[in-house]
Amino acid sequence: MPIYDYKCLDCNKDFTLVLTLKEYEEGKVECPNCKGKNLQRLLGTFFASTSKKS
């Protein structure tokens, strides 16, 4: 499942959520600290794995 990084603009806290694509598309994301919905999505890192050897 994808990992999403957010910053709450209400309480100024950064947090990470693991969401299914359906949960992400529904947009029902809230801050775990203050329950606010005024969020900014942050750029995160990712890891890609392939079967080819380079």
Short mmCIF file of C-alpha atoms in Angstrom, two decimals:
data_model
loop_
_atom_site.label_atom_id
_atom_site.label_comp_id
_atom_site.label_asym_id
_atom_site.label_seq_id
_atom_site.Cartn_x
_atom_site.Cartn_y
_atom_site.Cartn_z
CA MET A 1 0.00 0.00 0.00
CA PRO A 2 1.20 3.51 -0.73
CA ILE A 3 2.58 5.74 2.01
CA TYR A 4 1.51 9.40 2.02
CA ASP A 5 3.22 12.25 3.87
CA TYR A 6 1.18 15.24 5.01
CA LYS A 7 1.59 18.47 6.94
CA CYS A 8 -1.37 19.72 8.97
CA LEU A 9 -1.73 23.46 8.40
CA ASP A 10 -3.88 23.78 11.55
CA CYS A 11 -1.46 22.34 14.15
CA ASN A 12 1.73 22.45 12.01
CA LYS A 13 2.53 18.73 12.52
CA ASP A 14 3.94 16.37 9.88
CA PHE A 15 2.60 12.83 9.69
CA THR A 16 2.62 9.75 7.49
CA LEU A 17 -0.35 7.57 6.57
CA VAL A 18 -0.58 4.21 4.83
CA LEU A 19 -3.70 4.31 2.66
CA THR A 20 -5.24 2.19 -0.03
CA LEU A 21 -5.74 3.96 -3.36
CA LYS A 22 -9.48 3.98 -2.70
CA GLU A 23 -9.02 5.69 0.70
CA TYR A 24 -6.69 8.25 -0.88
CA GLU A 25 -9.09 9.00 -3.74
CA GLU A 26 -12.02 9.43 -1.34
CA GLY A 27 -10.02 12.17 0.41
CA LYS A 28 -11.17 11.26 3.90
CA VAL A 29 -7.79 12.11 5.41
CA GLU A 30 -7.50 13.94 8.71
CA CYS A 31 -4.68 14.89 11.05
CA PRO A 32 -4.16 12.25 13.75
CA ASN A 33 -3.11 15.01 16.19
CA CYS A 34 -5.92 17.60 15.93
CA LYS A 35 -8.39 15.87 13.54
CA GLY A 36 -8.04 18.84 11.16
CA LYS A 37 -8.63 18.51 7.43
CA ASN A 38 -6.53 21.51 6.34
CA LEU A 39 -3.66 19.39 5.00
CA GLN A 40 -0.82 19.82 2.56
CA ARG A 41 0.55 16.75 0.80
CA LEU A 42 4.34 16.52 1.04
CA LEU A 43 6.71 14.96 -1.45
CA GLY A 44 7.95 11.65 -0.16
CA THR A 45 10.53 9.12 -1.17
CA PHE A 46 9.77 5.84 -2.85
CA PHE A 47 11.47 2.58 -3.59
CA ALA A 48 11.12 0.74 -6.88
CA SER A 49 12.09 -2.87 -7.34
CA THR A 50 12.52 -4.51 -10.73
CA SER A 51 13.39 -8.01 -11.79
CA LYS A 52 16.08 -6.88 -14.25
CA LYS A 53 19.68 -6.73 -13.16
CA SER A 54 21.62 -3.68 -14.27
#
